[in-house]
Amino acid sequence: MSRLNTILAALHGEPRTLSELSAALGSPLPAVEGMLQTLFSSGYIQDASPTADGCACNGCSLKSLCRNASGDLPAISLLRLTPRGEAYLSRQAGS
């Protein structure tokens, strides 16, 4: 299983905090944060907090285009897959 699949599978079904994800992957927090930055900017993961950056859309997959987004991984306390992340994981499971 690729590293991408491993990370997405760890988020499948339930939101996780950064520390929970780090523990589940057996990777140091700084390494996980770097991987999450890429997944966040690619639209595979999003903030699952009730109010993401004060944005009513709660961190949708188009957040990278949003004028309120800084382009960096925000201070996310809870992560979940986007529909794009779910679709990717489903395609990989079917392969």
GROMACS .gro file of C-alpha atoms in nm:
model
   95
    1MET     CA    1   0.000   0.000   0.000
    2SER     CA    2   0.137   0.340  -0.094
    3ARG     CA    3   0.197   0.610   0.165
    4LEU     CA    4  -0.091   0.812   0.018
    5ASN     CA    5  -0.327   0.516   0.055
    6THR     CA    6  -0.207   0.458   0.410
    7ILE     CA    7  -0.275   0.817   0.514
    8LEU     CA    8  -0.614   0.833   0.343
    9ALA     CA    9  -0.713   0.495   0.487
   10ALA     CA   10  -0.621   0.618   0.836
   11LEU     CA   11  -0.868   0.906   0.788
   12HIS     CA   12  -1.140   0.694   0.626
   13GLY     CA   13  -1.457   0.667   0.829
   14GLU     CA   14  -1.368   0.901   1.112
   15PRO     CA   15  -1.201   1.237   1.158
   16ARG     CA   16  -0.868   1.231   1.345
   17THR     CA   17  -0.647   1.484   1.515
   18LEU     CA   18  -0.288   1.536   1.399
   19SER     CA   19  -0.154   1.348   1.701
   20GLU     CA   20  -0.397   1.057   1.646
   21LEU     CA   21  -0.295   1.038   1.282
   22SER     CA   22   0.074   1.054   1.369
   23ALA     CA   23   0.031   0.767   1.616
   24ALA     CA   24  -0.177   0.559   1.371
   25LEU     CA   25   0.088   0.600   1.101
   26GLY     CA   26   0.382   0.547   1.335
   27SER     CA   27   0.543   0.863   1.197
   28PRO     CA   28   0.676   1.171   1.375
   29LEU     CA   29   0.440   1.468   1.383
   30PRO     CA   30   0.664   1.694   1.165
   31ALA     CA   31   0.674   1.428   0.890
   32VAL     CA   32   0.296   1.382   0.904
   33GLU     CA   33   0.242   1.759   0.887
   34GLY     CA   34   0.448   1.775   0.567
   35MET     CA   35   0.246   1.498   0.405
   36LEU     CA   36  -0.080   1.660   0.516
   37GLN     CA   37   0.023   1.991   0.363
   38THR     CA   38   0.042   1.822   0.024
   39LEU     CA   39  -0.287   1.637   0.070
   40PHE     CA   40  -0.462   1.951   0.193
   41SER     CA   41  -0.344   2.165  -0.098
   42SER     CA   42  -0.440   1.886  -0.342
   43GLY     CA   43  -0.794   1.868  -0.202
   44TYR     CA   44  -0.777   1.519  -0.049
   45ILE     CA   45  -0.826   1.623   0.313
   46GLN     CA   46  -1.000   1.907   0.493
   47ASP     CA   47  -1.064   2.051   0.833
   48ALA     CA   48  -1.345   1.869   1.013
   49SER     CA   49  -1.381   2.129   1.288
   50PRO     CA   50  -1.727   2.287   1.320
   51THR     CA   51  -1.598   2.631   1.213
   52ALA     CA   52  -1.295   2.610   0.988
   53ASP     CA   53  -1.116   2.945   0.980
   54GLY     CA   54  -1.448   3.121   1.040
   55CYS     CA   55  -1.559   3.006   0.696
   56ALA     CA   56  -1.919   2.899   0.653
   57CYS     CA   57  -1.819   2.629   0.404
   58ASN     CA   58  -1.611   2.444   0.667
   59GLY     CA   59  -1.303   2.389   0.452
   60CYS     CA   60  -1.448   2.262   0.126
   61SER     CA   61  -1.232   2.107  -0.145
   62LEU     CA   62  -1.222   2.444  -0.324
   63LYS     CA   63  -1.065   2.614  -0.026
   64SER     CA   64  -0.739   2.655  -0.217
   65LEU     CA   65  -0.924   2.900  -0.441
   66CYS     CA   66  -1.089   3.083  -0.150
   67ARG     CA   67  -0.982   3.439  -0.073
   68ASN     CA   68  -0.982   3.347   0.297
   69ALA     CA   69  -0.728   3.067   0.260
   70SER     CA   70  -0.361   3.142   0.311
   71GLY     CA   71  -0.237   2.848   0.104
   72ASP     CA   72  -0.070   2.692   0.407
   73LEU     CA   73  -0.203   2.410   0.614
   74PRO     CA   74  -0.418   2.590   0.870
   75ALA     CA   75  -0.413   2.513   1.238
   76ILE     CA   76  -0.634   2.212   1.190
   77SER     CA   77  -0.743   2.034   1.502
   78LEU     CA   78  -0.946   1.764   1.328
   79LEU     CA   79  -0.900   1.618   0.978
   80ARG     CA   80  -1.127   1.427   0.744
   81LEU     CA   81  -1.129   1.314   0.383
   82THR     CA   82  -1.289   1.528   0.116
   83PRO     CA   83  -1.511   1.366  -0.148
   84ARG     CA   84  -1.200   1.363  -0.371
   85GLY     CA   85  -1.006   1.173  -0.104
   86GLU     CA   86  -1.292   0.923  -0.060
   87ALA     CA   87  -1.313   0.870  -0.437
   88TYR     CA   88  -0.937   0.811  -0.465
   89LEU     CA   89  -0.946   0.558  -0.182
   90SER     CA   90  -1.242   0.377  -0.341
   91ARG     CA   91  -1.064   0.353  -0.675
   92GLN     CA   92  -0.754   0.209  -0.508
   93ALA     CA   93  -0.960  -0.050  -0.319
   94GLY     CA   94  -1.123  -0.159  -0.645
   95SER     CA   95  -0.786  -0.207  -0.819
   0.00000   0.00000   0.00000
